[in-house]
Amino acid sequence: MSIRQIADGWALETKSTAYVFGLNSGGMLIHRYWGARLPGENDYPPAPSSAIWLSFNGPGQLAREEYPAWGGQSFVEPCLKATFSTGVRDVVLNFESATIGENRDGVQELRLRLSDKHYPLVVDLFYRAHEEYDLIERWAVVTNLGTEPILLERAWSCLWHLPLDNRYRLSHVSGRCLNEMQLHRESLAPGKKVIESRRLTTSHHAKPWFAVDRGNADEESGEVWFGTLAWSGNWKLVAETTDFGSTRIGIGVNDWDFAWRLDSKGGASSSLVLPACVAGWTEGGFGAASRALHDYVRGELLPHRPALHPVLYNSWEATYYDVDAPSQTKLATIAAGMGVELFVVDDGWFQGRKTDNAGLGDWRPDERKFPQGLGPLIQKVNALGMGFGLWVEPEMVNPDSDLYRAHPDWVIHFPTRARTEGRNQLILNCARLDVQEHLIATLDKLLSENNIAFIKWDMNRNVSEPGWPGAPGDPRELWVRYVQGLYRIWGTLRERHPTVTWQSCAGGDARADFGILRLADQIWPSDNTLADSRLAIQEGFSQFFPANVMEAWVTDAARERLSLEFRFHVSMCGALGVGCDLNKLSAEELRQAAQLIAMYKEIRPIVQLGHQYRLRSAQQSPFSAVQYVSSDCSAGVLFAFRTHIAGYDSTVTLPALFLRGLQTDWLYEVEGFSGARSGAAWMRVGLRIELKDFQSTIRRIHRV
Ligand code: DGJ
C-alpha cells in the first residue's frame, strides 16, 4: 500500500518518492522527509523534538510543522489563522486521530484530525499518494464543531517543507495578458518570496505553480520539488526561508481580503473544504517534473481523460462580431475542405451583440443575424462533417442587456461606489444561488436546444469593487464562494451534457489551473497568436500543462513576416486550431494548410498524448526545439524553430539537437537523415538541422 503507518508517523510512498511525517516527543505533527523513496522505514529521519531558542523563539519557530496554525511564540508563515467568538486569536492544534482508508471511489486516503486544545475547531488533513505518477496530493478541511461562529482569516491547503539546505532556487511563471507564462528562476534567501492572485481568477500574471531546486537542476537532471494548487480564484504562494534556515512553500487560497465565518456545528457553512495541492519530487530535472504533472492531468484530472482533440476552426479573428449565418457558412465550407473537424463560432452570435458594449447576459441567438436560430448553421456544419462549437461568457453582463436591466443587483458591487466596467462589462456574482440557478438554466437550454459539441467559456475582465450586498455570511467570503459557485454551475452543466468538450478561456490563460481542469478539457493559453511570441508562451505553459490541453490556433498575425508553415508548426505543438480569415487565403495556401492538417492528424496522438521534452528553450534562445515521444517509445516528433539570429545566415551554425526519451538500444530513423541509428546515438551524438531566420521543421521519428 502506498500510504502506511510507520513508527512515529506515516509514510506516503510512490514509485520512486517518499513523503514522511509524524509526531515528535512533544506531540507536534512534524515534517520528516520528502525525496527519493528509501529502502527501509528506519531510513527516514525521526521527527526532531521541540526546542526553544533563547527567549525569542518558541517551538513553532524551529519545528517544521506539517500544518502550523498561528499561535504561541511563532513568527513563520502559518497555514491557519482564526479568531474565536471570545476574541482569542491564538490557535493551538493538537493531534487527535489518524485513519487510513478508502474514499467513495476506492482511492486510499490518509486523514489526520487536529483539534484546538480549547475551542471546538478541528482541521482534517487529507493525503493521497498517486503511486504511478510519483505525486502526493494534500488538502485540508476546517470545521467548527461548536455553537459559536469562528472567523477564519487564513486557511491554506498545505505547507511543503524542503530538506534543510541553503541553496534553493524557485522557478515560477509570471506575465500579463498577451504575454503569459514567462519562466523565472530566482534564488531563495532568508525572508519570503510571495506570488499571488487578487483578481478573482487564477490570473494571467502568475500561476500557483512552483518548482524548487538546489540551483543545479536543468531540464533533464537534478533534484526538483514541484507542485501546483487546484484552484481557480485568488491564491497565494509564499516561499519562506526562516531564520533557522528552513525553506518551505505555503500555498492556498489567498488570505488577502479573505474571511470565512465557520458557522455552528451542523450548519451548511460549518466547514470549509480547501483546494487540493498536488506535488512531487524528481531527480530528473524540470523536464521530468513537467512530465509527471502532464501524465497526472491526462490520467486523473481531465473529465474526458486523455481524449484526442479535433482540429478546430474558430472564426473570431476572421469575422469578429460580424457573425451571421452566411458568413459562418462560407467559412465552414472552406474549413471542412481543409480537413477541419470542429467549427466554432466565437463572440458576436447572441442577442444585441454588435460590438463589446452590449448583449452579454442574453444568451439567445441574435434575431437579425440568425433569424431561424442557430439550427440551420449547425445542420450545415454537421453536414460538412464537422462538430459545432460556440463561445459564451456566462459570468459577465453588459449594462446594455435585458439581464442587467432585470437584475442590476446581481453583479459584484458596493452599493455606494461606482461599478467600474472592464470592456463595458460587469461580473455576475456567481456566489449567489439565484445567479447560479439562472446560469445553469440558461446554458442548459442553449445546450439542449442545439447540437453543440464544444463550448469555449470565456471571462474577460478582472474584478473591481468586490462587494456582495446582502451576503449571508461575511461579504469577504465572495472570493471563495464565487469560485465554488462557478464550479457548481460548470459541473452541473457538464453532468447534464457529458459529451460536450469545454474550453477554459479568460482573455487568454487567466483561468488556467488544475482546479478548472476537472471541468474543462482544454485551455486557451493566450490571446497573443503571433507565432513567435507563442513559442515562448507555449513553453511556459508546458511547465505544468500537457500539450493536449493547449489549444493553439494558426492565425493571420504577422503573416507578412511568418510563413504559413512556421505558423502551423508552432500550433501543431498543441491541440491544433485555425483562426485565419479563410476568405483571404490563396488556393495555394489552402492546399498547404490542408496538407499540414493532414500531417498533424498523423502525429496528433504523439503530440497530444506523448511525453514532452523541451530540448532547447524558446524563452532563452532564438533556436528552439521540442520533442514528443509516444508512451511506448516507438515513435516521436521533433519540432525545431529559428526566429531571428543576428548575422548572415551562412555564418550562423546552429547547435546540435540531442533527442530524448528514446530506448538506447532500439534503432530509430529520423525524417531527413539517412540510416537508422540507435536511440543512444540520436541522444548522445545528436543531429544537426539548418534553418534560416523564421524557418521551422518537423521531423518524424520512428523505430525500425
Ligand atoms: C477573448 C478571447 O481570448 C478571444 O479568443 C475571443 O474569444 C474574445 N475574447 C471574444 O470576445
CSV table of N, CA, C and O in Angstrom, one decimal, residues 570-664:
chain,number,residue,atom,x,y,z
A,570,VAL,N,4.2,25.9,-35.2
A,570,VAL,CA,4.0,26.3,-33.8
A,570,VAL,C,2.8,25.8,-33.2
A,570,VAL,O,2.8,25.2,-32.1
A,571,SER,N,1.7,25.9,-33.9
A,571,SER,CA,0.4,25.5,-33.4
A,571,SER,C,0.3,23.9,-33.3
A,571,SER,O,-0.5,23.4,-32.5
A,572,MET,N,1.0,23.3,-34.2
A,572,MET,CA,1.0,21.8,-34.2
A,572,MET,C,1.6,21.2,-32.9
A,572,MET,O,1.6,20.0,-32.7
A,573,CYS,N,2.3,22.1,-32.1
A,573,CYS,CA,2.8,21.6,-30.8
A,573,CYS,C,1.8,21.4,-29.8
A,573,CYS,O,2.1,21.0,-28.6
A,574,GLY,N,0.5,21.7,-30.0
A,574,GLY,CA,-0.5,21.5,-29.1
A,574,GLY,C,-1.7,20.9,-29.7
A,574,GLY,O,-1.6,20.1,-30.7
A,575,ALA,N,-2.9,21.3,-29.3
A,575,ALA,CA,-4.2,20.9,-30.0
A,575,ALA,C,-4.4,21.9,-31.1
A,575,ALA,O,-4.8,23.1,-30.8
A,576,LEU,N,-4.2,21.5,-32.3
A,576,LEU,CA,-4.2,22.4,-33.4
A,576,LEU,C,-5.5,23.0,-33.7
A,576,LEU,O,-6.5,22.3,-33.7
A,577,GLY,N,-5.5,24.3,-33.9
A,577,GLY,CA,-6.7,25.1,-34.3
A,577,GLY,C,-6.3,26.0,-35.4
A,577,GLY,O,-5.1,26.4,-35.6
A,578,VAL,N,-7.3,26.5,-36.2
A,578,VAL,CA,-7.0,27.5,-37.2
A,578,VAL,C,-8.0,28.7,-36.9
A,578,VAL,O,-9.1,28.5,-36.6
A,579,GLY,N,-7.4,29.9,-37.0
A,579,GLY,CA,-8.2,31.1,-36.7
A,579,GLY,C,-8.0,32.1,-37.8
A,579,GLY,O,-8.3,33.3,-37.6
A,580,CYS,N,-7.5,31.7,-39.0
A,580,CYS,CA,-7.2,32.7,-40.1
A,580,CYS,C,-8.5,33.1,-40.7
A,580,CYS,O,-9.5,32.4,-40.6
A,581,ASP,N,-8.5,34.2,-41.4
A,581,ASP,CA,-9.6,34.6,-42.3
A,581,ASP,C,-9.5,33.7,-43.5
A,581,ASP,O,-8.7,34.1,-44.4
A,582,LEU,N,-10.2,32.7,-43.6
A,582,LEU,CA,-10.0,31.7,-44.7
A,582,LEU,C,-10.4,32.3,-46.0
A,582,LEU,O,-9.9,31.8,-47.1
A,583,ASN,N,-11.2,33.4,-46.0
A,583,ASN,CA,-11.6,34.0,-47.3
A,583,ASN,C,-10.4,34.6,-48.0
A,583,ASN,O,-10.3,34.9,-49.1
A,584,LYS,N,-9.4,34.9,-47.1
A,584,LYS,CA,-8.2,35.6,-47.7
A,584,LYS,C,-7.1,34.7,-48.1
A,584,LYS,O,-6.0,35.1,-48.6
A,585,LEU,N,-7.2,33.4,-47.8
A,585,LEU,CA,-6.1,32.5,-48.1
A,585,LEU,C,-6.2,32.2,-49.6
A,585,LEU,O,-7.2,32.0,-50.2
A,586,SER,N,-5.0,32.1,-50.3
A,586,SER,CA,-5.0,31.8,-51.7
A,586,SER,C,-5.2,30.3,-51.8
A,586,SER,O,-5.1,29.5,-50.9
A,587,ALA,N,-5.4,29.9,-53.1
A,587,ALA,CA,-5.6,28.5,-53.3
A,587,ALA,C,-4.4,27.7,-52.9
A,587,ALA,O,-4.5,26.6,-52.3
A,588,GLU,N,-3.2,28.2,-53.1
A,588,GLU,CA,-2.0,27.5,-52.7
A,588,GLU,C,-1.9,27.4,-51.2
A,588,GLU,O,-1.5,26.4,-50.6
A,589,GLU,N,-2.3,28.5,-50.5
A,589,GLU,CA,-2.2,28.5,-49.0
A,589,GLU,C,-3.2,27.5,-48.5
A,589,GLU,O,-2.9,26.8,-47.5
A,590,LEU,N,-4.4,27.4,-49.1
A,590,LEU,CA,-5.4,26.4,-48.6
A,590,LEU,C,-4.9,25.0,-48.8
A,590,LEU,O,-5.1,24.1,-48.0
A,591,ARG,N,-4.2,24.8,-50.0
A,591,ARG,CA,-3.7,23.4,-50.3
A,591,ARG,C,-2.6,23.1,-49.2
A,591,ARG,O,-2.6,22.0,-48.6
A,592,GLN,N,-1.7,24.1,-48.9
A,592,GLN,CA,-0.7,23.8,-48.0
A,592,GLN,C,-1.3,23.6,-46.6
A,592,GLN,O,-0.8,22.7,-45.8
A,593,ALA,N,-2.3,24.4,-46.2
A,593,ALA,CA,-2.9,24.2,-44.9
A,593,ALA,C,-3.5,22.8,-44.8
A,593,ALA,O,-3.4,22.2,-43.8
A,594,ALA,N,-4.2,22.4,-45.9
A,594,ALA,CA,-4.8,21.1,-45.8
A,594,ALA,C,-3.7,20.0,-45.6
A,594,ALA,O,-3.9,19.0,-44.9
A,595,GLN,N,-2.6,20.2,-46.3
A,595,GLN,CA,-1.5,19.2,-46.1
A,595,GLN,C,-1.0,19.1,-44.7
A,595,GLN,O,-0.7,18.1,-44.1
A,596,LEU,N,-0.8,20.3,-44.1
A,596,LEU,CA,-0.3,20.4,-42.8
A,596,LEU,C,-1.3,19.8,-41.8
A,596,LEU,O,-0.9,19.2,-40.8
A,597,ILE,N,-2.6,20.1,-42.0
A,597,ILE,CA,-3.6,19.5,-41.1
A,597,ILE,C,-3.6,18.0,-41.2
A,597,ILE,O,-3.7,17.2,-40.2
A,598,ALA,N,-3.4,17.5,-42.5
A,598,ALA,CA,-3.3,16.0,-42.6
A,598,ALA,C,-2.1,15.4,-41.9
A,598,ALA,O,-2.2,14.4,-41.2
A,599,MET,N,-1.0,16.1,-42.0
A,599,MET,CA,0.2,15.7,-41.3
A,599,MET,C,0.0,15.7,-39.7
A,599,MET,O,0.3,14.8,-39.0
A,600,TYR,N,-0.7,16.8,-39.3
A,600,TYR,CA,-1.0,16.9,-37.9
A,600,TYR,C,-1.8,15.7,-37.4
A,600,TYR,O,-1.5,15.2,-36.3
A,601,LYS,N,-2.8,15.4,-38.2
A,601,LYS,CA,-3.7,14.2,-37.7
A,601,LYS,C,-2.8,13.0,-37.5
A,601,LYS,O,-3.1,12.1,-36.7
A,602,GLU,N,-1.8,12.9,-38.3
A,602,GLU,CA,-0.9,11.7,-38.3
A,602,GLU,C,-0.1,11.7,-37.0
A,602,GLU,O,0.0,10.7,-36.3
A,603,ILE,N,0.4,12.9,-36.6
A,603,ILE,CA,1.3,13.0,-35.5
A,603,ILE,C,0.5,13.3,-34.2
A,603,ILE,O,1.1,13.3,-33.1
A,604,ARG,N,-0.7,13.6,-34.3
A,604,ARG,CA,-1.5,14.1,-33.2
A,604,ARG,C,-1.5,13.2,-31.9
A,604,ARG,O,-1.3,13.7,-30.8
A,605,PRO,N,-1.6,11.9,-32.1
A,605,PRO,CA,-1.5,11.1,-30.8
A,605,PRO,C,-0.2,11.2,-30.1
A,605,PRO,O,-0.2,11.2,-28.9
A,606,ILE,N,0.9,11.4,-30.8
A,606,ILE,CA,2.2,11.6,-30.2
A,606,ILE,C,2.3,12.9,-29.5
A,606,ILE,O,2.7,13.1,-28.3
A,607,VAL,N,1.8,14.0,-30.2
A,607,VAL,CA,1.9,15.3,-29.7
A,607,VAL,C,1.0,15.4,-28.4
A,607,VAL,O,1.4,15.9,-27.4
A,608,GLN,N,-0.2,15.0,-28.6
A,608,GLN,CA,-1.2,15.3,-27.6
A,608,GLN,C,-1.1,14.4,-26.4
A,608,GLN,O,-1.3,14.8,-25.2
A,609,LEU,N,-0.6,13.1,-26.6
A,609,LEU,CA,-0.6,12.2,-25.5
A,609,LEU,C,0.8,11.6,-25.2
A,609,LEU,O,0.9,10.8,-24.3
A,610,GLY,N,1.8,12.1,-25.9
A,610,GLY,CA,3.1,11.5,-25.7
A,610,GLY,C,3.8,12.3,-24.5
A,610,GLY,O,3.3,13.1,-23.9
A,611,HIS,N,5.1,11.9,-24.4
A,611,HIS,CA,5.9,12.6,-23.4
A,611,HIS,C,6.7,13.7,-24.1
A,611,HIS,O,7.2,13.6,-25.1
A,612,GLN,N,6.7,14.9,-23.4
A,612,GLN,CA,7.3,16.1,-24.0
A,612,GLN,C,8.6,16.4,-23.4
A,612,GLN,O,8.8,16.3,-22.2
A,613,TYR,N,9.6,16.7,-24.3
A,613,TYR,CA,10.9,17.0,-23.9
A,613,TYR,C,11.2,18.4,-24.5
A,613,TYR,O,11.2,18.6,-25.7
A,614,ARG,N,11.6,19.4,-23.7
A,614,ARG,CA,11.9,20.7,-24.1
A,614,ARG,C,13.4,20.7,-24.4
A,614,ARG,O,14.3,20.7,-23.5
A,615,LEU,N,13.8,20.5,-25.7
A,615,LEU,CA,15.2,20.3,-26.0
A,615,LEU,C,16.0,21.6,-25.9
A,615,LEU,O,17.2,21.6,-25.5
A,616,ARG,N,15.4,22.7,-26.5
A,616,ARG,CA,16.1,24.0,-26.4
A,616,ARG,C,15.0,25.0,-26.1
A,616,ARG,O,14.0,25.0,-26.8
A,617,SER,N,15.3,25.9,-25.2
A,617,SER,CA,14.3,26.8,-24.7
A,617,SER,C,14.0,28.0,-25.7
A,617,SER,O,14.9,28.7,-26.1
A,618,ALA,N,12.7,28.2,-26.0
A,618,ALA,CA,12.3,29.3,-26.9
A,618,ALA,C,12.4,30.6,-26.1
A,618,ALA,O,12.5,31.7,-26.6
A,619,GLN,N,12.2,30.5,-24.7
A,619,GLN,CA,12.3,31.7,-23.9
A,619,GLN,C,13.8,32.2,-23.8
A,619,GLN,O,14.0,33.3,-23.5
A,620,GLN,N,14.7,31.3,-24.0
A,620,GLN,CA,16.1,31.7,-23.8
A,620,GLN,C,16.9,31.8,-25.1
A,620,GLN,O,18.0,32.3,-25.1
A,621,SER,N,16.4,31.2,-26.2
A,621,SER,CA,17.2,31.1,-27.4
A,621,SER,C,16.3,31.3,-28.7
A,621,SER,O,15.2,30.8,-28.7
A,622,PRO,N,16.9,32.0,-29.7
A,622,PRO,CA,16.1,32.1,-30.9
A,622,PRO,C,16.1,30.8,-31.7
A,622,PRO,O,15.4,30.7,-32.8
A,623,PHE,N,16.9,29.8,-31.3
A,623,PHE,CA,16.8,28.5,-31.9
A,623,PHE,C,16.3,27.5,-30.9
A,623,PHE,O,16.9,27.3,-29.8
A,624,SER,N,15.0,27.1,-31.1
A,624,SER,CA,14.4,26.2,-30.0
A,624,SER,C,13.9,24.9,-30.6
A,624,SER,O,13.7,24.8,-31.8
A,625,ALA,N,13.8,24.0,-29.7
A,625,ALA,CA,13.3,22.7,-30.2
A,625,ALA,C,12.5,22.0,-29.1
A,625,ALA,O,12.8,22.1,-27.9
A,626,VAL,N,11.5,21.2,-29.5
A,626,VAL,CA,10.7,20.5,-28.6
A,626,VAL,C,10.4,19.1,-29.2
A,626,VAL,O,10.2,19.0,-30.4
A,627,GLN,N,10.4,18.1,-28.4
A,627,GLN,CA,10.2,16.7,-29.0
A,627,GLN,C,9.1,16.0,-28.2
A,627,GLN,O,9.0,16.2,-26.9
A,628,TYR,N,8.4,15.2,-28.9
A,628,TYR,CA,7.3,14.4,-28.2
A,628,TYR,C,7.6,13.0,-28.6
A,628,TYR,O,8.0,12.6,-29.7
A,629,VAL,N,7.4,12.1,-27.6
A,629,VAL,CA,7.7,10.7,-27.8
A,629,VAL,C,6.5,9.9,-27.3
A,629,VAL,O,5.9,10.1,-26.2
A,630,SER,N,6.1,8.9,-28.1
A,630,SER,CA,4.9,8.1,-27.7
A,630,SER,C,5.2,7.3,-26.4
A,630,SER,O,6.4,7.1,-26.1
A,631,SER,N,4.2,7.0,-25.7
A,631,SER,CA,4.5,6.4,-24.4
A,631,SER,C,5.2,5.0,-24.5
A,631,SER,O,5.9,4.6,-23.5
A,632,ASP,N,5.1,4.3,-25.6
A,632,ASP,CA,5.8,3.1,-25.8
A,632,ASP,C,7.2,3.3,-26.4
A,632,ASP,O,7.9,2.4,-26.7
A,633,CYS,N,7.6,4.6,-26.6
A,633,CYS,CA,8.9,5.0,-27.1
A,633,CYS,C,9.2,4.5,-28.6
A,633,CYS,O,10.3,4.6,-29.0
A,634,SER,N,8.1,4.1,-29.3
A,634,SER,CA,8.4,3.6,-30.6
A,634,SER,C,8.4,4.7,-31.7
A,634,SER,O,8.8,4.5,-32.8
A,635,ALA,N,7.8,5.8,-31.3
A,635,ALA,CA,7.7,6.9,-32.3
A,635,ALA,C,7.9,8.3,-31.6
A,635,ALA,O,7.6,8.4,-30.4
A,636,GLY,N,8.2,9.2,-32.4
A,636,GLY,CA,8.4,10.6,-31.9
A,636,GLY,C,8.2,11.6,-32.9
A,636,GLY,O,8.1,11.3,-34.1
A,637,VAL,N,8.2,12.9,-32.5
A,637,VAL,CA,8.2,14.0,-33.4
A,637,VAL,C,9.1,15.1,-32.9
A,637,VAL,O,9.0,15.4,-31.7
A,638,LEU,N,9.9,15.6,-33.7
A,638,LEU,CA,10.8,16.7,-33.4
A,638,LEU,C,10.3,18.0,-34.1
A,638,LEU,O,10.1,18.0,-35.3
A,639,PHE,N,10.2,19.0,-33.3
A,639,PHE,CA,9.9,20.4,-33.9
A,639,PHE,C,11.1,21.3,-33.6
A,639,PHE,O,11.6,21.3,-32.5
A,640,ALA,N,11.6,22.0,-34.6
A,640,ALA,CA,12.7,23.0,-34.4
A,640,ALA,C,12.3,24.3,-35.0
A,640,ALA,O,11.7,24.3,-36.1
A,641,PHE,N,12.6,25.4,-34.3
A,641,PHE,CA,12.2,26.7,-34.8
A,641,PHE,C,13.4,27.7,-34.7
A,641,PHE,O,14.1,27.6,-33.7
A,642,ARG,N,13.6,28.5,-35.7
A,642,ARG,CA,14.5,29.5,-35.6
A,642,ARG,C,13.8,30.9,-35.8
A,642,ARG,O,13.1,31.0,-36.7
A,643,THR,N,14.0,31.8,-34.8
A,643,THR,CA,13.4,33.1,-35.0
A,643,THR,C,14.6,34.0,-35.5
A,643,THR,O,15.3,33.5,-36.4
A,644,HIS,N,14.8,35.1,-35.0
A,644,HIS,CA,15.9,35.9,-35.6
A,644,HIS,C,17.2,35.7,-34.8
A,644,HIS,O,17.3,35.9,-33.6
A,645,ILE,N,18.2,35.4,-35.6
A,645,ILE,CA,19.6,35.3,-35.0
A,645,ILE,C,20.4,36.3,-35.8
A,645,ILE,O,20.5,36.3,-37.1
A,646,ALA,N,21.1,37.2,-35.1
A,646,ALA,CA,21.9,38.2,-35.8
A,646,ALA,C,23.0,37.6,-36.6
A,646,ALA,O,23.6,36.5,-36.2
A,647,GLY,N,23.4,38.2,-37.7
A,647,GLY,CA,24.5,37.7,-38.5
A,647,GLY,C,23.9,37.1,-39.8
A,647,GLY,O,22.7,36.8,-39.9
A,648,TYR,N,24.8,37.0,-40.8
A,648,TYR,CA,24.3,36.4,-42.1
A,648,TYR,C,24.0,35.0,-41.9
A,648,TYR,O,24.7,34.3,-41.2
A,649,ASP,N,23.0,34.5,-42.6
A,649,ASP,CA,22.7,33.1,-42.4
A,649,ASP,C,23.8,32.1,-42.5
A,649,ASP,O,24.0,31.2,-41.8
A,650,SER,N,24.7,32.4,-43.5
A,650,SER,CA,25.8,31.4,-43.8
A,650,SER,C,26.8,31.4,-42.7
A,650,SER,O,27.5,30.4,-42.5
A,651,THR,N,26.8,32.5,-41.9
A,651,THR,CA,27.8,32.5,-40.8
A,651,THR,C,27.3,31.9,-39.5
A,651,THR,O,28.0,31.7,-38.5
A,652,VAL,N,26.0,31.5,-39.5
A,652,VAL,CA,25.5,31.0,-38.3
A,652,VAL,C,25.4,29.5,-38.3
A,652,VAL,O,24.8,28.9,-39.2
A,653,THR,N,26.0,28.8,-37.4
A,653,THR,CA,25.9,27.4,-37.3
A,653,THR,C,25.1,27.1,-36.1
A,653,THR,O,25.4,27.5,-34.9
A,654,LEU,N,24.0,26.4,-36.3
A,654,LEU,CA,23.1,26.1,-35.2
A,654,LEU,C,23.6,24.9,-34.4
A,654,LEU,O,24.2,24.0,-35.0
A,655,PRO,N,23.5,25.0,-33.1
A,655,PRO,CA,24.0,23.9,-32.3
A,655,PRO,C,23.2,22.5,-32.6
A,655,PRO,O,22.1,22.6,-33.1
A,656,ALA,N,23.8,21.5,-32.2
A,656,ALA,CA,23.2,20.1,-32.4
A,656,ALA,C,22.0,20.0,-31.5
A,656,ALA,O,21.9,20.6,-30.5
A,657,LEU,N,21.1,19.1,-31.9
A,657,LEU,CA,19.9,18.8,-31.1
A,657,LEU,C,20.1,17.4,-30.6
A,657,LEU,O,20.4,16.5,-31.4
A,658,PHE,N,20.0,17.2,-29.3
A,658,PHE,CA,20.2,15.8,-28.7
A,658,PHE,C,18.8,15.3,-28.4
A,658,PHE,O,18.1,15.9,-27.5
A,659,LEU,N,18.3,14.3,-29.1
A,659,LEU,CA,17.0,13.8,-28.8
A,659,LEU,C,16.9,13.2,-27.4
A,659,LEU,O,17.9,12.9,-26.8
A,660,ARG,N,15.7,13.0,-27.0
A,660,ARG,CA,15.5,12.5,-25.6
A,660,ARG,C,14.4,11.4,-25.7
A,660,ARG,O,13.6,11.3,-26.6
A,661,GLY,N,14.3,10.6,-24.6
A,661,GLY,CA,13.2,9.7,-24.4
A,661,GLY,C,13.2,8.5,-25.3
A,661,GLY,O,12.2,7.8,-25.3
A,662,LEU,N,14.2,8.2,-26.0
A,662,LEU,CA,14.2,7.0,-26.9
A,662,LEU,C,14.8,5.9,-26.1
A,662,LEU,O,15.6,6.1,-25.1
A,663,GLN,N,14.6,4.7,-26.5
A,663,GLN,CA,15.2,3.5,-25.9
A,663,GLN,C,16.6,3.4,-26.4
A,663,GLN,O,16.8,3.4,-27.7
A,664,THR,N,17.6,3.3,-25.6
A,664,THR,CA,19.0,3.4,-26.0
A,664,THR,C,19.4,2.4,-27.1
A,664,THR,O,20.1,2.6,-28.0
